[in-house]
mmCIF file of C-alpha atoms and ligand atoms in Angstrom:
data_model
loop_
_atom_site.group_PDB
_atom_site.id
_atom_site.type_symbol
_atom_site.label_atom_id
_atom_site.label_comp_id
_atom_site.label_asym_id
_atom_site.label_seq_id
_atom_site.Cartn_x
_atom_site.Cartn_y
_atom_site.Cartn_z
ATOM 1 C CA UNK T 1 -1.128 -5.634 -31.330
ATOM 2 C CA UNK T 2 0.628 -2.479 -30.177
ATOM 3 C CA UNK T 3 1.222 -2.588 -26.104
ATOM 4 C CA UNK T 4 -0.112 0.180 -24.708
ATOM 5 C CA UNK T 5 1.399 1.454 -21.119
ATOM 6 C CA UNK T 6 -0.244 4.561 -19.282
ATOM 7 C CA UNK T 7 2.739 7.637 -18.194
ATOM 8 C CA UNK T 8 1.660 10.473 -16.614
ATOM 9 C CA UNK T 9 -1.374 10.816 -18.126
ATOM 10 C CA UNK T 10 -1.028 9.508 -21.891
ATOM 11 C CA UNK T 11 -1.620 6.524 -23.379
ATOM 12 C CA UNK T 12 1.155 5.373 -25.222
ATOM 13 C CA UNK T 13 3.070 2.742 -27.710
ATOM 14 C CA UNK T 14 5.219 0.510 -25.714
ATOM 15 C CA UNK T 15 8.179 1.160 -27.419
ATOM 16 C CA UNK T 16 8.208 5.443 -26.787
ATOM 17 C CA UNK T 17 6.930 5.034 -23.299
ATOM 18 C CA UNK T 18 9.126 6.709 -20.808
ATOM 19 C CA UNK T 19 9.914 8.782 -18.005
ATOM 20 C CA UNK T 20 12.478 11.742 -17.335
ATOM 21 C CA UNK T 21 16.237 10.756 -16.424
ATOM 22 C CA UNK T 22 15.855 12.697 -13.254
ATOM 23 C CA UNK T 23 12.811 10.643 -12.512
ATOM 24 C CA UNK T 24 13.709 10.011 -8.540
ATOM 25 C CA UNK T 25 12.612 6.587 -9.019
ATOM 26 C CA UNK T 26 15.510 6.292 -11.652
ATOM 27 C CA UNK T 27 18.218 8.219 -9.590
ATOM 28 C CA UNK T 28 17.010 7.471 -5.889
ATOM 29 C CA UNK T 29 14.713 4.011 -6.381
ATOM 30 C CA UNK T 30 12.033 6.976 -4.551
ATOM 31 C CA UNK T 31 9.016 5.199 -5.401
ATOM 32 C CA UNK T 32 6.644 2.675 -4.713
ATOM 33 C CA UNK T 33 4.742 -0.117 -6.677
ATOM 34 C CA UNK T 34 2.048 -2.468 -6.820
ATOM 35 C CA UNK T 35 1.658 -5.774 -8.709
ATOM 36 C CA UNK T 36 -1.912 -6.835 -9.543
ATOM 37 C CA UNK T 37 -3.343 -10.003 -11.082
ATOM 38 C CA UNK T 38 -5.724 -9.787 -13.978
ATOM 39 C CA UNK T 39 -8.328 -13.183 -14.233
ATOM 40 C CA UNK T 40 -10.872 -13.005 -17.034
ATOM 41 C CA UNK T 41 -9.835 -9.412 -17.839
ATOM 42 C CA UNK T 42 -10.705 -8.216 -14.369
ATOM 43 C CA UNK T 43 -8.005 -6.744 -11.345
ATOM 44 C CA UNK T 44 -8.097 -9.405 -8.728
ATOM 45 C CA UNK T 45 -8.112 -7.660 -4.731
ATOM 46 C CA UNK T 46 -7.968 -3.740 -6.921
ATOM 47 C CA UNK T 47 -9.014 -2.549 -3.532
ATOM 48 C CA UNK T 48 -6.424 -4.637 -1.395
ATOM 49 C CA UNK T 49 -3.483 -3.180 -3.696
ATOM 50 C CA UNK T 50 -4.884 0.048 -3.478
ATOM 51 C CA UNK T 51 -5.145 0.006 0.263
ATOM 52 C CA UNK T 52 -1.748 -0.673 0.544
ATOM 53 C CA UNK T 53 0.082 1.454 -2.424
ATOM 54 C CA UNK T 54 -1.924 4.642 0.169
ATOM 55 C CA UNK T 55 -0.115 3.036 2.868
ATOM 56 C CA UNK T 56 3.574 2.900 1.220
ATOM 57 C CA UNK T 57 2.808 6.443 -0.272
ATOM 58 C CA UNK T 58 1.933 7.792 2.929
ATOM 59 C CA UNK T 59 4.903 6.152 5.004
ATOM 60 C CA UNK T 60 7.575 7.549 2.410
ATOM 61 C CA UNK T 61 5.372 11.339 2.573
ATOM 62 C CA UNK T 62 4.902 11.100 -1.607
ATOM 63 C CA UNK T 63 1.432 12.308 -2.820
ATOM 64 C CA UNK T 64 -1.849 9.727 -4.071
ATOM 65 C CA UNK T 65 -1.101 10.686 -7.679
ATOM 66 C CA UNK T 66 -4.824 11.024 -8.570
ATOM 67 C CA UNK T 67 -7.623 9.620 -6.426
ATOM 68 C CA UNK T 68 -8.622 6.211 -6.618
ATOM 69 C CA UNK T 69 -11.610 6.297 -8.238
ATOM 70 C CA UNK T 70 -9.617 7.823 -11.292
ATOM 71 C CA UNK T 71 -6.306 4.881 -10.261
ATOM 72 C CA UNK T 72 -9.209 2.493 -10.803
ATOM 73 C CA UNK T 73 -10.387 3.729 -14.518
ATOM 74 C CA UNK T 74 -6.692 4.310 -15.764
ATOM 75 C CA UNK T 75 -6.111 0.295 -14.312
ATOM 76 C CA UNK T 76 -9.226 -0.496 -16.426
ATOM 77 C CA UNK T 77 -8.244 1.347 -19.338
ATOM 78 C CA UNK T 78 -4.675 -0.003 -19.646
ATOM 79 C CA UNK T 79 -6.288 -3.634 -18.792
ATOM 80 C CA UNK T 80 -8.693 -3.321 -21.759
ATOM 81 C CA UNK T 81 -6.310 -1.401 -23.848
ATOM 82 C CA UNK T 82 -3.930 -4.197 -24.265
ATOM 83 C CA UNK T 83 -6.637 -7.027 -24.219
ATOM 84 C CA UNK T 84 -5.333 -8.872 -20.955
ATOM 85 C CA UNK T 85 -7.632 -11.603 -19.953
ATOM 86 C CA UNK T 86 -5.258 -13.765 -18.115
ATOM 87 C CA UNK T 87 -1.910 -11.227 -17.126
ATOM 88 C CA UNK T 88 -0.355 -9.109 -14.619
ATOM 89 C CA UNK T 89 -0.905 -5.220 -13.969
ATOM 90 C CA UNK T 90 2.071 -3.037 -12.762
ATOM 91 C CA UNK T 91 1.908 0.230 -11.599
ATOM 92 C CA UNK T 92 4.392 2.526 -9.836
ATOM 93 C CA UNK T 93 4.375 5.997 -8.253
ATOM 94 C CA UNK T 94 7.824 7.899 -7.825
ATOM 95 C CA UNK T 95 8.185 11.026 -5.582
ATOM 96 C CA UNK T 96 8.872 12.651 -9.719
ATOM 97 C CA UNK T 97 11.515 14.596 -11.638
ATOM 98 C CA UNK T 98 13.493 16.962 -9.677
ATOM 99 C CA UNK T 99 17.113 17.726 -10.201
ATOM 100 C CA UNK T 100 19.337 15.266 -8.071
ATOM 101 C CA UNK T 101 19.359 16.304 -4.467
ATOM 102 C CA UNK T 102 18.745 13.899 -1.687
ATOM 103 C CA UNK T 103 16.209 15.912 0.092
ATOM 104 C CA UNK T 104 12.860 15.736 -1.360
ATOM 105 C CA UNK T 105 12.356 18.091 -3.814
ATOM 106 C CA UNK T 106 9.741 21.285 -3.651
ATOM 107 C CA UNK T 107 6.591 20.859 -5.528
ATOM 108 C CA UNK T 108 7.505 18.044 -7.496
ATOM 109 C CA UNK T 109 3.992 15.906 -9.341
ATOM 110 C CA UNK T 110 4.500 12.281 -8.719
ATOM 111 C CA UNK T 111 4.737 10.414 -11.671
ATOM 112 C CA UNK T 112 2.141 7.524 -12.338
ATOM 113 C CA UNK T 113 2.973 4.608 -14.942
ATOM 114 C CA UNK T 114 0.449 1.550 -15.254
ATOM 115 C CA UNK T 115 0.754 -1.449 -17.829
ATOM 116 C CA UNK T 116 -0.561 -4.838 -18.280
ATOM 117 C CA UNK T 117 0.532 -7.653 -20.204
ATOM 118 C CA UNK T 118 -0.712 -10.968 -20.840
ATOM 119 C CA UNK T 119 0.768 -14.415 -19.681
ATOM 120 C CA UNK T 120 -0.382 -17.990 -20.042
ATOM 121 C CA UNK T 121 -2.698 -19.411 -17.312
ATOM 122 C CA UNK T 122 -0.078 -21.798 -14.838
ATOM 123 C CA UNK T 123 0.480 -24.907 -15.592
ATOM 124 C CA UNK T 124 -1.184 -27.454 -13.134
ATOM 125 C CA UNK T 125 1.910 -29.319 -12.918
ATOM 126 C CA UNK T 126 4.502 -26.848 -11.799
ATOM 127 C CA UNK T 127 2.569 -27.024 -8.428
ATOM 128 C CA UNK T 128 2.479 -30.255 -8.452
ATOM 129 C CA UNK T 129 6.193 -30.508 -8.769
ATOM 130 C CA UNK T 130 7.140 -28.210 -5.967
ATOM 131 C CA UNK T 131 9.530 -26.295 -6.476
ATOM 132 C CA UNK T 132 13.357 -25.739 -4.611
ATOM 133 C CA UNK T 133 14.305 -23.132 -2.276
ATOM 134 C CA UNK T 134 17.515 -22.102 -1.030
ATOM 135 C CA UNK T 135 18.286 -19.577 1.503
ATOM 136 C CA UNK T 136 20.016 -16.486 1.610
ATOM 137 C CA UNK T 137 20.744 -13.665 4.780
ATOM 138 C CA UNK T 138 18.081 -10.996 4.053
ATOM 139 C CA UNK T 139 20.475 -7.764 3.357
ATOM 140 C CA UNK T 140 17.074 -5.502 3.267
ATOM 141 C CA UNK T 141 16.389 -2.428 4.835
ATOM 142 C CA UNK T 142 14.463 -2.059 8.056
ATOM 143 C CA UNK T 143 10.970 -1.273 6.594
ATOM 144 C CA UNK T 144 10.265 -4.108 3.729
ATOM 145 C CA UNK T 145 6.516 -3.792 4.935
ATOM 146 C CA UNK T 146 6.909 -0.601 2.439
ATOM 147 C CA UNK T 147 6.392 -2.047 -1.355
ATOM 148 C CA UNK T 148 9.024 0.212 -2.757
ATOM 149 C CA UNK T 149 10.666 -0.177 -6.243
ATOM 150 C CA UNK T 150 14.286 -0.398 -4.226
ATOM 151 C CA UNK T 151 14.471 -4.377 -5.333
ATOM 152 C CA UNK T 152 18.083 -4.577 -5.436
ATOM 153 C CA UNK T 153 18.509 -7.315 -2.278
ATOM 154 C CA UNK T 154 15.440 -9.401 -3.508
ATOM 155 C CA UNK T 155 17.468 -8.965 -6.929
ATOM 156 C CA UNK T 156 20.418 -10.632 -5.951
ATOM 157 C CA UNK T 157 18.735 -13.216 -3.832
ATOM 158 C CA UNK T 158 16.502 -14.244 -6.861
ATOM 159 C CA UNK T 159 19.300 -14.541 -8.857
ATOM 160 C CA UNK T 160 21.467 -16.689 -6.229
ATOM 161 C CA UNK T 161 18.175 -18.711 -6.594
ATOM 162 C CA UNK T 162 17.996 -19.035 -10.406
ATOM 163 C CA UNK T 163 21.623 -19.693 -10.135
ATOM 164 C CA UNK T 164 21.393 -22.672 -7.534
ATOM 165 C CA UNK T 165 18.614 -23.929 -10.193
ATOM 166 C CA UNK T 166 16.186 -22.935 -7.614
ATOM 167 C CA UNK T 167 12.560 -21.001 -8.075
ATOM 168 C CA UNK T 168 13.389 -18.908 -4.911
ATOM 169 C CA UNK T 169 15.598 -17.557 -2.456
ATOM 170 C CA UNK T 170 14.043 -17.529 1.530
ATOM 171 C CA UNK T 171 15.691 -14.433 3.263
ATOM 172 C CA UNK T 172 16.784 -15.382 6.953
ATOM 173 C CA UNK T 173 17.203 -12.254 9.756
ATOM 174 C CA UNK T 174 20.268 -12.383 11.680
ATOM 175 C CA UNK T 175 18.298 -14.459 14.191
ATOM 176 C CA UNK T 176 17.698 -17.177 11.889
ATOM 177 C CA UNK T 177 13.938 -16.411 11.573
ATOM 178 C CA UNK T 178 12.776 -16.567 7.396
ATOM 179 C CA UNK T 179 11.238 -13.231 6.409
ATOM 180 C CA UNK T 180 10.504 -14.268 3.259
ATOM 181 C CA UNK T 181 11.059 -14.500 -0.062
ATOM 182 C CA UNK T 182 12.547 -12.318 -2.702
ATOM 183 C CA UNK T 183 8.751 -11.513 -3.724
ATOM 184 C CA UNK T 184 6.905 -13.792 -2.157
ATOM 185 C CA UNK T 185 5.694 -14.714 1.452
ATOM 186 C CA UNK T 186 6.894 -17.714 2.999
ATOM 187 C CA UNK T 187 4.531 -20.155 4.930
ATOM 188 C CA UNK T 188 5.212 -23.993 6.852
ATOM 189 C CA UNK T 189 2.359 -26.369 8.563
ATOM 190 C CA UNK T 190 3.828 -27.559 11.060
ATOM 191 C CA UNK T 191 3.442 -31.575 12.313
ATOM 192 C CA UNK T 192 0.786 -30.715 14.101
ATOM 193 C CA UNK T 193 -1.496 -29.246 11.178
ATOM 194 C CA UNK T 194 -0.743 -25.648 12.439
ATOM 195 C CA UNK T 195 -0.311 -23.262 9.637
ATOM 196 C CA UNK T 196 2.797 -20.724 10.859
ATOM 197 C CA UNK T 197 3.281 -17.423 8.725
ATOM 198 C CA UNK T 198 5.870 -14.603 10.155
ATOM 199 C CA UNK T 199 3.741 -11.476 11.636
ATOM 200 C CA UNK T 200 3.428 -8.829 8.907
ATOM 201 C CA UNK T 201 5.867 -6.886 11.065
ATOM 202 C CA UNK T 202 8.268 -4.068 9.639
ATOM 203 C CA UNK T 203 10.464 -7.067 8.156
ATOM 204 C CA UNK T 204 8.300 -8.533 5.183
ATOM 205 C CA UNK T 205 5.742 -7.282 3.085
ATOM 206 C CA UNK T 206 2.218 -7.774 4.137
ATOM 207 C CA UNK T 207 1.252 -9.552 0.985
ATOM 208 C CA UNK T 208 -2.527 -9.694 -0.576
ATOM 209 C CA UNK T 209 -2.281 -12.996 -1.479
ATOM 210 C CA UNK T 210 -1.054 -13.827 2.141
ATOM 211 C CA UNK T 211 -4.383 -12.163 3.795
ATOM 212 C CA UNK T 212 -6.378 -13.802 1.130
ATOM 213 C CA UNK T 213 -4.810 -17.489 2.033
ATOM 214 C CA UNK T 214 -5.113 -16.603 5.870
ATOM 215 C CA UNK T 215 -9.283 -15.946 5.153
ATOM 216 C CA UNK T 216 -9.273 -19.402 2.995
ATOM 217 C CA UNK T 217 -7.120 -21.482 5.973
ATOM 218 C CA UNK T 218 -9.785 -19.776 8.471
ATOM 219 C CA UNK T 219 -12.888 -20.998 6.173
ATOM 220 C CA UNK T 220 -11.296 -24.539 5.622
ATOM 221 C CA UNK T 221 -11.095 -24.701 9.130
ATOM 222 C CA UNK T 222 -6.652 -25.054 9.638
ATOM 223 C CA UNK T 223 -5.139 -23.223 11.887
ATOM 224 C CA UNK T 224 -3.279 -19.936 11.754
ATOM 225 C CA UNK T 225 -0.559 -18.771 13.921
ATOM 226 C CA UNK T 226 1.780 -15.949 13.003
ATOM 227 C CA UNK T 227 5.032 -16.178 14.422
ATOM 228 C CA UNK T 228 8.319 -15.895 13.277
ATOM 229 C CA UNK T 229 9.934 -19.751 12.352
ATOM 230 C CA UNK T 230 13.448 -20.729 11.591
ATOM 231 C CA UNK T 231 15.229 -22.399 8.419
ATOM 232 C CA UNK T 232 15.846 -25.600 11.085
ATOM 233 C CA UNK T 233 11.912 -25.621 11.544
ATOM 234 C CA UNK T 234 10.984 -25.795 7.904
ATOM 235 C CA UNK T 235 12.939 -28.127 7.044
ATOM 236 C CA UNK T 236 11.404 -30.248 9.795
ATOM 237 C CA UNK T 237 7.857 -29.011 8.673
ATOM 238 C CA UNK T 238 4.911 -31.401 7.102
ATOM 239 C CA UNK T 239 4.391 -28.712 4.450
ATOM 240 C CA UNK T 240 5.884 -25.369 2.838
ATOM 241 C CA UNK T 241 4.688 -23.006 0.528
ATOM 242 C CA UNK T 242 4.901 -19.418 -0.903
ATOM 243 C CA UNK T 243 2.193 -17.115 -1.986
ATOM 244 C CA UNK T 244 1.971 -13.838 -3.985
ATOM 245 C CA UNK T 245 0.477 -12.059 -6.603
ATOM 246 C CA UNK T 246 2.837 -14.480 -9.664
ATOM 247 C CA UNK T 247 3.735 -17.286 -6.923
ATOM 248 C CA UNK T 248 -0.257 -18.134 -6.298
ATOM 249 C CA UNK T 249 0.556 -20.954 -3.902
ATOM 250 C CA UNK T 250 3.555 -22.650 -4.828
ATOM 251 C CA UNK T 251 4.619 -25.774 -2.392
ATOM 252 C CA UNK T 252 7.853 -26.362 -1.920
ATOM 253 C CA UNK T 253 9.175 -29.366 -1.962
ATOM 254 C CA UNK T 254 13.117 -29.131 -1.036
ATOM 255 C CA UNK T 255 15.335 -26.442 1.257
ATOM 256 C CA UNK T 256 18.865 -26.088 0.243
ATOM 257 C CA UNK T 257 18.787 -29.158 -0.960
ATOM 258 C CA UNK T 258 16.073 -30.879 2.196
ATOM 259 C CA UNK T 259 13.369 -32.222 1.361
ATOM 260 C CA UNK T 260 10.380 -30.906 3.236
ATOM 261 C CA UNK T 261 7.074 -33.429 4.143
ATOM 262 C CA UNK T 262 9.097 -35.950 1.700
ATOM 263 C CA UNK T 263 9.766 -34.130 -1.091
ATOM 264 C CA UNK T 264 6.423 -33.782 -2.569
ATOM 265 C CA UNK T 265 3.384 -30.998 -2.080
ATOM 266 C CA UNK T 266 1.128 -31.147 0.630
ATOM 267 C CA UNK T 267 -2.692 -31.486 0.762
ATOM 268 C CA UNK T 268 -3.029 -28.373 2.844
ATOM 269 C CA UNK T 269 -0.900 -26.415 0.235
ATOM 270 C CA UNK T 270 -2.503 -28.145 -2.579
ATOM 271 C CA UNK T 271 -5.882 -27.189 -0.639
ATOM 272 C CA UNK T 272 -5.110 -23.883 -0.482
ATOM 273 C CA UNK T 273 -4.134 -23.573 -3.919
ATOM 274 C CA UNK T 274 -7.035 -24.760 -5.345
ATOM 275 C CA UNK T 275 -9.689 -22.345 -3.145
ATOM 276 C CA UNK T 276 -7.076 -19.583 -3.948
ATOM 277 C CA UNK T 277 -7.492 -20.326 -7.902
ATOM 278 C CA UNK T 278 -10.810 -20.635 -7.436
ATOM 279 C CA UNK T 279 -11.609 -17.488 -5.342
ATOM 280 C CA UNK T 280 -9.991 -15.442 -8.288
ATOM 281 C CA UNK T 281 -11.424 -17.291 -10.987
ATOM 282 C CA UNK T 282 -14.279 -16.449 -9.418
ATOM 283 C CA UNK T 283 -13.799 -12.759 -9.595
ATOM 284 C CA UNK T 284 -13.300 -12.816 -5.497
ATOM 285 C CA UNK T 285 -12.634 -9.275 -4.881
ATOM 286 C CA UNK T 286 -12.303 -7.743 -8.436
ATOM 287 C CA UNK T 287 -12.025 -4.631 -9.351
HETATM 288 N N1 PDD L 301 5.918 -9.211 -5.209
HETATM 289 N N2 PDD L 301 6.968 -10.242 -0.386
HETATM 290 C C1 PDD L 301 7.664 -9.575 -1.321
HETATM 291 C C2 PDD L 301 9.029 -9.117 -1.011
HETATM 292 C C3 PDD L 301 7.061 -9.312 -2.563
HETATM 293 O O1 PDD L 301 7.749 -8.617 -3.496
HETATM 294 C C4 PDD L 301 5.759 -9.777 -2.842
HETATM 295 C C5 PDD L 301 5.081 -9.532 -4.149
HETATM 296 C C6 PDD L 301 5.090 -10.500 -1.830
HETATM 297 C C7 PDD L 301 3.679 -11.001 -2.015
HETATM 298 O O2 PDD L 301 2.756 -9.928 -2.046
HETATM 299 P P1 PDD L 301 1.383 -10.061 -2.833
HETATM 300 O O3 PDD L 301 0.716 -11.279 -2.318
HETATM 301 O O4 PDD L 301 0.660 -8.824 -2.467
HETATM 302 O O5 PDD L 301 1.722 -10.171 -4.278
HETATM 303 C C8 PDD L 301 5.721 -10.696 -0.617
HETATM 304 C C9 PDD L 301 5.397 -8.874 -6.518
HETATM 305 C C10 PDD L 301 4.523 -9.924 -7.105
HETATM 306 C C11 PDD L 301 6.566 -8.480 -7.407
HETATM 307 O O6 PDD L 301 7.443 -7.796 -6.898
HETATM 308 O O7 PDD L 301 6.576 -8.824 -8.593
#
């Protein structure tokens, strides 16, 4: 089956589907993106992602690229198009082509490209393992609460990861506080059953998957304090995990090398897993 990826209003072959050299998302990273699950051929939290792609638009001053009613259909379209049940939809917005100038360009039509593709439902037992962190200075910018396509710090760190033969890389602020990870947010319970996630301040991305996990730790009763905690405190915690769009809720199980709660997931993050799987399994807020 031929992919089928959505650019600037065409549907189009995988292969041919492009955008201009002097795209400013090419030359300047000048864009924004969002990453969306797809369960049972439906957008998990469409209105979540949607929320927040306004929000990055609006902070870097680049126009909604159609209105979301129409974002919605063209999701749909590329979802059904390519015949994802189980997958992942990307889109992205750049400020569009302009000839290379810093400033933003005059009158320039934000570009738009959406695709979809398919991936096999996670294995049970990669949560069960755990998986390794290490940790890494977070080199970002000042405003990671915008999603934008400029990746090129969580690049490295994921690859410093992959390299120490770990799943992910925690950043760390220069007062030893975790932001979080290279695309995922970073969570601990604490000894005392106290679930600690960092504010969504200007230094991490306020992820989806995070609110969703903070409603599901509120329903199952645990709880939630958002404060900043340090590498010295995880280590020392009962229980880590990530969460994201790909990461679901992924415990971890070691920290450079530490093993966290004894080296093996926790009930809470095994909890939370399972109402999170569930909730979108369940269609909980599709599109
Ligand atoms: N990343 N923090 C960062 C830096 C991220 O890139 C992501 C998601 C998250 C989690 O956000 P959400 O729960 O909304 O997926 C946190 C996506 C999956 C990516 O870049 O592929």
């Amino acid at each position: 089956m031929t992919r089928i990826v959505y650019v600037n209003g065409r549907y189009l072959p995988h292969r041919s589907a492009a955008v201009h050299v002097e795209d400013r998302g090419y030359q300047f990273a000048d864009g924004v993106y969002e990453v969306i699950a797809v369960e049972r051929g439906r957008l998990v939290d469409a209105g979540p992602h949607l929320t927040r792609l306004a929000r990055s638009l609006k902070e870097l001053s680049i126009a909604q690229p159609m209105s979301d009613a129409a974002l919605r259909h063209v999701m749909g379209e590329v979802v059904r198009r390519n015949r994802v049940r189980r997958g992942i939809l990307y889109l992205q917005v750049t400020r569009g082509v302009a000839p290379r100038s810093h400033a933003f360009p005059d009158g320039a039509t934000p570009s738009l490209v959406v695709m979809a593709r398919s991936i096999p439902p996670a294995d049970p037992a990669t949560a069960e393992r755990g998986c390794d962190v290490i940790t890494v200075p977070d080199i970002r910018w000042k405003r990671c609460d915008i999603k934008t396509v400029s990746l090129l710090p969580n690049v490295l760190a994921k690859q410093q990861a992959k390299d120490a033969g770990a799943f992910e890389a925690l950043q760390v602020d220069a007062e030893g506080f975790v932001t979080e990870g290279s695309a995922a947010n970073a969570w601990i319970i604490s000894q005392a059953g106290v679930l600690v996630t960092r504010p969504a301040d200007h230094a991490i991305l306020d992820g989806v998957t995070r609110r969703s996990v903070m409603a599901l730790a509120a329903e199952a009763g645990i709880e939630v304090e958002e404060r900043p905690f340090t590498v010295a405190e995880a280590k020392a915690a009962a229980e880590a995990f990530l969460t994201g769009t790909t990461a679901l809720v992924m415990p971890v199980v070691r920290i450079d090398g530490t093993p966290v709660g004894g080296g093996t997931p926790g009930p809470f993050s095994l909890r939370l897993l399972a109402d999170y799987t569930a909730r979108a399994a369940d269609g909980g807020g599709a599109l």
